[in-house]
Coordinates of C-alpha atoms in Angstrom, one line a residue:
X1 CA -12.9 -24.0 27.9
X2 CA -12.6 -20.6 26.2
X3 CA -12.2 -17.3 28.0
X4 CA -14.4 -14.8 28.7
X5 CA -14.2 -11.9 26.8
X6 CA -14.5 -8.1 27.1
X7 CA -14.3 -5.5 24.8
X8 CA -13.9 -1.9 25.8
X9 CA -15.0 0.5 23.3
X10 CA -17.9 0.1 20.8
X11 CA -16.3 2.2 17.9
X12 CA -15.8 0.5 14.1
X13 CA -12.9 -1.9 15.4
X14 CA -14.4 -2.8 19.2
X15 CA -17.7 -3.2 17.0
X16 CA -16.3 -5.6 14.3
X17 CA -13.7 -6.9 17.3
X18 CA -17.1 -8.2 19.5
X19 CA -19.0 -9.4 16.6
X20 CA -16.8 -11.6 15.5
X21 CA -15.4 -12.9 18.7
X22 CA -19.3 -13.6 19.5
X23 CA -19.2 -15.4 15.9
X24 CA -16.4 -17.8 16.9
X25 CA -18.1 -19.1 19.9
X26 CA -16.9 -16.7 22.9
X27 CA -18.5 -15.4 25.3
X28 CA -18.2 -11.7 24.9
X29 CA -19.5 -8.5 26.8
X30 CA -19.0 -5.4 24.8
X31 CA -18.9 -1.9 27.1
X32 CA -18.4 1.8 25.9
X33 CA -18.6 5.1 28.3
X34 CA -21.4 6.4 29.1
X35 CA -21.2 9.4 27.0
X36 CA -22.2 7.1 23.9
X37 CA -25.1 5.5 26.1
X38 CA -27.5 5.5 22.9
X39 CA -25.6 4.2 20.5
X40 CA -25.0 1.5 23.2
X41 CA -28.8 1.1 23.6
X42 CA -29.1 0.5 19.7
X43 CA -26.8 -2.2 19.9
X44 CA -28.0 -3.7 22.9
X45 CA -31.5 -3.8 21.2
X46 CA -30.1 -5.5 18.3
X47 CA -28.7 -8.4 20.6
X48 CA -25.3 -8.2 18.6
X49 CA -23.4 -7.6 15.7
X50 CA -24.0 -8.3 12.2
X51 CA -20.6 -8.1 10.0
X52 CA -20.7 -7.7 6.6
X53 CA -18.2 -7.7 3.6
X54 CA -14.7 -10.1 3.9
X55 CA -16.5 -11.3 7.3
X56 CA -20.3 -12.6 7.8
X57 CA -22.4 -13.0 10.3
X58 CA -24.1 -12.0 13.5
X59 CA -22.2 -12.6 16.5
X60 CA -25.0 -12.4 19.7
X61 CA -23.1 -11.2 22.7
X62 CA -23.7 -11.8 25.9
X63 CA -24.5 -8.5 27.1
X64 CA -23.7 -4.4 25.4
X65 CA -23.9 -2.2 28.8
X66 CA -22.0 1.7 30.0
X67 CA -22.2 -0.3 33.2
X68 CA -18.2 -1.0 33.7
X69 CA -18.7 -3.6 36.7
X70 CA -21.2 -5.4 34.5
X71 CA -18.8 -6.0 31.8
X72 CA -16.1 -7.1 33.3
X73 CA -17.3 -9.3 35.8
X74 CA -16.1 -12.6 34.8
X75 CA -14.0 -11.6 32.1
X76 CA -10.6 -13.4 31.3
X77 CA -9.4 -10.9 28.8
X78 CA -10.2 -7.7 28.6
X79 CA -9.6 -5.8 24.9
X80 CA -9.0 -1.9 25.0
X81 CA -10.1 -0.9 21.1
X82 CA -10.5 2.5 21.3
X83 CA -9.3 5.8 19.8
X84 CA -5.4 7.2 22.4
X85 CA -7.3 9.8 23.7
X86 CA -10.0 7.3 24.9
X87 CA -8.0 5.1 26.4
X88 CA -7.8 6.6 29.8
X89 CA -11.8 8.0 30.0
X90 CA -12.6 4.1 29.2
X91 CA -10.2 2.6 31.5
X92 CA -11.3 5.8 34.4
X93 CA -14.7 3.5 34.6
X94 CA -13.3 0.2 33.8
X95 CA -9.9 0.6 35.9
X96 CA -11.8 -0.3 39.4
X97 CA -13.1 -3.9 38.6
X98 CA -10.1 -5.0 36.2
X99 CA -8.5 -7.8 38.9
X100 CA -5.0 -9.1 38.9
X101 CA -5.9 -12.0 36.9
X102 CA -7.2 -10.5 33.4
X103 CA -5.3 -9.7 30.6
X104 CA -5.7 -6.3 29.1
X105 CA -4.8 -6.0 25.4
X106 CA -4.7 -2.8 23.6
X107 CA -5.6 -2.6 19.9
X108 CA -4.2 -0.6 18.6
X109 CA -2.0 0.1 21.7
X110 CA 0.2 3.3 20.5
X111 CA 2.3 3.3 23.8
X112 CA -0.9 3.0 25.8
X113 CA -0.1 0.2 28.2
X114 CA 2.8 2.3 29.3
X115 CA 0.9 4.6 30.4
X116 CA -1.7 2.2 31.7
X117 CA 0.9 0.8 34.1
X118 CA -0.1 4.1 36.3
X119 CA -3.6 4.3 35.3
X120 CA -4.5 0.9 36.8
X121 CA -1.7 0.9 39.6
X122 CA -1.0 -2.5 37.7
X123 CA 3.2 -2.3 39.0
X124 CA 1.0 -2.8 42.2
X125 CA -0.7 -5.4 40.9
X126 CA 1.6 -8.0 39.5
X127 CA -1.2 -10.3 38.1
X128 CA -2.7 -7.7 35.2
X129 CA -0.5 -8.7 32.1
X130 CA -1.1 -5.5 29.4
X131 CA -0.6 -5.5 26.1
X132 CA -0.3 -4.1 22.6
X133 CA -1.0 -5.1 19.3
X134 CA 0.1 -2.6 16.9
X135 CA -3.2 -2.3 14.8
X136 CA -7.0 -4.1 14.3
X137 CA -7.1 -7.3 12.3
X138 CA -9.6 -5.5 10.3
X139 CA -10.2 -2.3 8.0
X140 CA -13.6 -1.6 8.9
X141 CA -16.1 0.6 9.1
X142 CA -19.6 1.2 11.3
X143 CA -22.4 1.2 8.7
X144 CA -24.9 2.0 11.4
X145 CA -24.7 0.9 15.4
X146 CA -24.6 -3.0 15.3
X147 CA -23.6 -3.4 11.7
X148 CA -20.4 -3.0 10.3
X149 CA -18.3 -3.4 6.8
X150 CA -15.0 -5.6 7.1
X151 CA -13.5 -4.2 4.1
X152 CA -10.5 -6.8 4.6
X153 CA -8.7 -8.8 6.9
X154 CA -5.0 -8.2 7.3
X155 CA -2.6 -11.4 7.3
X156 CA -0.9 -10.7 10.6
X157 CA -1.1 -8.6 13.6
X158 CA 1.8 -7.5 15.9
X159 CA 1.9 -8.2 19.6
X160 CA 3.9 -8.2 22.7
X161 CA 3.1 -8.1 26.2
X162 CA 4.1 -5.8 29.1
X163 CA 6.5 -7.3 31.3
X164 CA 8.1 -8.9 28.0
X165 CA 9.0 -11.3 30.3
X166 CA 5.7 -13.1 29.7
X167 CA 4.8 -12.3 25.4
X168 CA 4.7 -15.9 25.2
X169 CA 1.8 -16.4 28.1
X170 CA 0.1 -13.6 26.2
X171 CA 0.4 -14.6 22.7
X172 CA -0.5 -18.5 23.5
X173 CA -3.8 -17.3 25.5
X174 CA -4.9 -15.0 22.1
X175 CA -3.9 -16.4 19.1
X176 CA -6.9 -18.6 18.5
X177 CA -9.1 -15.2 18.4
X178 CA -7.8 -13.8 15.7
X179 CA -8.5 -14.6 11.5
X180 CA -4.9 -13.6 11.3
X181 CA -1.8 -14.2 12.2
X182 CA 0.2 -13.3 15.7
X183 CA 3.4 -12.2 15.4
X184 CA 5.5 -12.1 19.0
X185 CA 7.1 -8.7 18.8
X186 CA 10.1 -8.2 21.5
X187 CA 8.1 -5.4 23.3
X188 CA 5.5 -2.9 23.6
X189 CA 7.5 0.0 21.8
X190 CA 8.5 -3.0 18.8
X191 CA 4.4 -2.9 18.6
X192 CA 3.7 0.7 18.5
X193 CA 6.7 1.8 16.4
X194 CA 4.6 -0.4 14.0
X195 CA 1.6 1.6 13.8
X196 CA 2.2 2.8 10.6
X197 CA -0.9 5.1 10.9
X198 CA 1.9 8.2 11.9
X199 CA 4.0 7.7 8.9
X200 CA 0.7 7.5 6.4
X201 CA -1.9 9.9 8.0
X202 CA 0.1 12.8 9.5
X203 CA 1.9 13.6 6.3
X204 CA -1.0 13.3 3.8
X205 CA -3.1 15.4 5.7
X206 CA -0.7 18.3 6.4
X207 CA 0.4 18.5 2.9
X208 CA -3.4 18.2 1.5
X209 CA -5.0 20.9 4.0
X210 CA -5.9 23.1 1.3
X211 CA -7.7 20.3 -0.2
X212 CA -9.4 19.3 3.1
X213 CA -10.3 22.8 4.2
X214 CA -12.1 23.4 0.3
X215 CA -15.1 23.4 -0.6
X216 CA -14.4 20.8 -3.3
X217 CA -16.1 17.7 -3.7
X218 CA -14.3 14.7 -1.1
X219 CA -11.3 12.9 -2.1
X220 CA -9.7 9.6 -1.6
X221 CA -7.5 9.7 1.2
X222 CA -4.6 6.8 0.4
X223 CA -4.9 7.5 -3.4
X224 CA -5.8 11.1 -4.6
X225 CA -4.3 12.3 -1.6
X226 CA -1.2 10.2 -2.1
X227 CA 0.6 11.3 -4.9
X228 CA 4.2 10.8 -5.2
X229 CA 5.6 13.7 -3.9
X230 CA 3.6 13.3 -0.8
X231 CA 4.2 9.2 -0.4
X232 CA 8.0 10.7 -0.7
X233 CA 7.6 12.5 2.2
X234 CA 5.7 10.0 4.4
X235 CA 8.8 7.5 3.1
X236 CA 11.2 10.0 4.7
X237 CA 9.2 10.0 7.8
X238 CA 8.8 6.5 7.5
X239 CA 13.0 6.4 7.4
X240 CA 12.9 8.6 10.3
X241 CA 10.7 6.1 12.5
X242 CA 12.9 3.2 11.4
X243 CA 16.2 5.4 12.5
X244 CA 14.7 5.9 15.9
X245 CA 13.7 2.3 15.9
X246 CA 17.1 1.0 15.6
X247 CA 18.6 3.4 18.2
X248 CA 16.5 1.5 20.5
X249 CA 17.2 -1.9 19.2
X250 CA 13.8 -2.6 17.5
X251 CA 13.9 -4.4 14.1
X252 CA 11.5 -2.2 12.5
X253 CA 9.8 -3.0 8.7
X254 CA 9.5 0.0 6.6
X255 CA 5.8 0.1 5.6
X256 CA 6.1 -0.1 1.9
X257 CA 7.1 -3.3 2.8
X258 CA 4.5 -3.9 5.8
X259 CA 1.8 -3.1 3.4
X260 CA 2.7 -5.6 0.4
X261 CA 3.0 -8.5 2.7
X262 CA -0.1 -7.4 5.0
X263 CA -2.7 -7.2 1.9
X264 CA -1.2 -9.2 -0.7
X265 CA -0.1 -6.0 -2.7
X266 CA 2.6 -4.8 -5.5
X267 CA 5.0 -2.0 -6.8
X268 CA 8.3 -0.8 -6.2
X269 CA 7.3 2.4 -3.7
X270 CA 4.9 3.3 -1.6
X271 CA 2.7 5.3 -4.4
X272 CA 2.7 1.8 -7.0
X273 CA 1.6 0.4 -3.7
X274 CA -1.5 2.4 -2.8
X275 CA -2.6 3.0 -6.1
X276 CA -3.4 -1.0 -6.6
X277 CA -4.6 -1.2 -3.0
X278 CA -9.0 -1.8 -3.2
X279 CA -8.6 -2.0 0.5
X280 CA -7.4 1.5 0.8
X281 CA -8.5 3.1 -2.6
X282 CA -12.0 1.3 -3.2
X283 CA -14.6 3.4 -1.5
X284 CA -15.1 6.7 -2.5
X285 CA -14.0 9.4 -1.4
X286 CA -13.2 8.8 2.0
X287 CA -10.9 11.9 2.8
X288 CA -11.0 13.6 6.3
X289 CA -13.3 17.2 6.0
X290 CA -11.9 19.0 8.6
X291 CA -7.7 19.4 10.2
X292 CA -9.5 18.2 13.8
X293 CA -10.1 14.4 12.3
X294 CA -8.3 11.9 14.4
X295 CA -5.3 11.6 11.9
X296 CA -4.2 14.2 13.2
X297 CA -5.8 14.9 16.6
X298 CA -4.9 11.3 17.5
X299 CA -1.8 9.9 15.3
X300 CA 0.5 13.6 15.9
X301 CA 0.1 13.7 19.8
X302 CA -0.2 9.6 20.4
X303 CA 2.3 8.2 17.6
X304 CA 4.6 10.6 16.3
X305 CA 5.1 12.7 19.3
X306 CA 6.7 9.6 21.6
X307 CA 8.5 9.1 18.6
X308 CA 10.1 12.3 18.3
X309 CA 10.8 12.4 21.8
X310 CA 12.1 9.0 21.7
X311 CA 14.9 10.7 18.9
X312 CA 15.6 13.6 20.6
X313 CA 16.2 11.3 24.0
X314 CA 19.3 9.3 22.0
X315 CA 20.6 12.1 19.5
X316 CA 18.4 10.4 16.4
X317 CA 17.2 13.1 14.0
X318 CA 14.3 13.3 12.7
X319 CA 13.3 16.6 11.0
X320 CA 10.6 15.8 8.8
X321 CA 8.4 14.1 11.8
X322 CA 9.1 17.1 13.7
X323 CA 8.0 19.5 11.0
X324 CA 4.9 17.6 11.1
X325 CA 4.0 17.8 14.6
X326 CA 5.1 21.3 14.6
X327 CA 2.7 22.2 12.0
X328 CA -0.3 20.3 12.8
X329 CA 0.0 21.6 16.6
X330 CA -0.2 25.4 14.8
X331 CA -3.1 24.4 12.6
X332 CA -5.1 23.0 16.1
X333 CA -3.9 25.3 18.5
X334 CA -2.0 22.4 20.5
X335 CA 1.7 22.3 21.4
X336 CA 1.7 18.5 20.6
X337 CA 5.6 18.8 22.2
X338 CA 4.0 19.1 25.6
X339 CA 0.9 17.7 25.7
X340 CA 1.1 14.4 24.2
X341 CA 2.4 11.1 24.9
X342 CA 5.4 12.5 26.2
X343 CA 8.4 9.8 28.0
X344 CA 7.3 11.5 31.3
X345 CA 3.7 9.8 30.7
X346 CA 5.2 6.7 29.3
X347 CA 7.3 5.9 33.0
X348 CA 10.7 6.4 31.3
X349 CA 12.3 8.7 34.0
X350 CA 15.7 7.8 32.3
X351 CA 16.4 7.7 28.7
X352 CA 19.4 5.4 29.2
X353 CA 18.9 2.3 26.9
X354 CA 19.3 -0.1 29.8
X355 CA 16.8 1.4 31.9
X356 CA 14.4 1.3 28.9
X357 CA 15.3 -2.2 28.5
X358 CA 14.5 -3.1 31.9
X359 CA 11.3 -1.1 32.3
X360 CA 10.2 -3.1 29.1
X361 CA 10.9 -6.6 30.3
X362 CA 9.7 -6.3 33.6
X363 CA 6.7 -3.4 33.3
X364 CA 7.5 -1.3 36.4

């Protein structure tokens, strides 16, 4: 019998997440907060999703509510796919009727569950199993509430659970979900060192401000905005990440090389790369219009930042990621250094890499 499903957040990714589920035979429940209570409604009245593009269909789900007990009740696994700083408003109404029995999966997780582990008292509760995968299986984007564009499907998607101790539980009960591979990652910070969103958003946007604050006509993000001297300095940052990475023992790909195998594409650096990518490059101008998009608001404080303070913890380097947060935080107004996904939030009370170790394996 297949599990119950619920999927928190009805954004592009919970949308296309629910609609395809629904398409594959589950029984899903799809829930967002009630702050987006009409766009909910417009769903609900559709009766599902329709998917469009690499994916087809209309998956009918079971029911689209802002009612948190409603969508849970009954649910097996539980699918977090929303925006970092959403995570904790969703999980503040869902948090109550999660039960020591579900799974809870976040996609992408970007150190999420570690914080979760205090948001749902789950070292309390020994049955919740979280999770992490380190992105969406799809590149996607909401056409209108209820349909949405599956520009393409990625090859594989990284996972791991929280306690380690039981990835193999988590990855056996998911992998049937997915059009796309699961790959077992060791842990939770494997998966969201992975999110290569921080190495690819945060530079391009800092050093194309002038061109996002213009009055010009839009841009393609991952192709106009990516020329080579600025894919040079994401592949420094990118270096960076993978330094940090192997400080903590994490077998880390860079993401030249994440990208070719991921969507089937070629060229010797990161620049050859995008520029033969349709995926990323085929669809306009797509560029962020304002310094307050998510790739920074959300990628600087949620990626980069436990990064950072994941280098500075062991003595790794890592100038060029600092310069980033330390610029976008003075462009926003934030200190990003203090109020982001610091280690504090995380539960690492001590940096030493045995204590990490153990925190990750058994998820108190």
């Amino acid at each position: 019998m297949k599990p119950v499903v619920t999927v928190l957040g009805a954004g592009n990714g919970g949308q296309a997440l629910a609609g395809h589920l629904a398409l594959k035979g589950y029984s899903v429940k799809l829930f967002d907060h009630p702050d987006f209570g009409e766009k909910v409604s417009v769903i609900e009245s559709r009766g599902g999703i329709e998917l469009r593009g690499n994916l087809k269909g209309f998956g009918k789900l079971e029911k689209t509510t802002t009612n948190a007990g409603e969508a849970l009740a009954g649910a097996n696994i539980v699918y977090v796919v929303a925006p970092s700083f959403a995570q904790k408003p969703i999980l503040d109404e869902a948090g109550p009727y999660i039960d020591e029995e579900m799974k809870v999966v976040f996609i992408p997780g970007n150190f999420g569950s570690l914080e979760a582990v205090s948001w749902l008292n789950a070292g309390k509760k020994e049955g919740i199993l979280l999770g992490e995968a380190n992105t969406l299986p799809y590149a996607c984007r909401q056409i209108e509430p209820g349909v949405v564009d599956i520009w393409g499907v990625k090859t594989r998607v990284l996972m791991a659970a929280l306690p380690s101790k039981r990835n193999e539980e988590l990855i056996q009960t998911v992998k049937d979900m997915f059009p796309t591979d699961i790959v077992k990652m060791s842990n939770v910070l494997e998966t969201s060192f992975s999110n290569l969103n921080m190495v690819l958003h945060c530079p391009t946007m800092i050093l194309n401000t002038g061109r996002i604050e213009s009055r010009e006509a839009g841009f393609r993000f991952y192709t106009d905005g990516m020329t080579p001297s600025v894919c040079k300095i994401s592949e420094i940052a990118d270096e960076e990440r993978i330094s940090i990475g192997r400080a903590l023992g994490l077998n880390l790909q860079p993401q030249t090389q994440w990208l070719k195998e991921t969507y089937g594409l070629e060229g010797e650096n990161l620049f050859e790369v995008l520029q033969g990518s349709d995926v990323y490059g085929g669809h306009g101008a797509d560029a962020p219009k304002t310094m307050t998009h998510r790739y920074l608001t959300e990628d600087v404080p949620y990626l980069l930042l436990p990064v950072a303070s994941f280098g500075r913890a062991l003595g790794v380097p890592c100038p060029v990621i600092e310069s980033i947060i330390l610029l976008a935080g003075k462009i926003n107004g934030k200190d990003y250094f203090s109020e982001g996904r610091t280690l504090e939030r995380m539960g690492f009370r001590s940096t030493g890499i045995e204590s990490i170790r153990e925190k990750l394996l058994e998820g108190t």
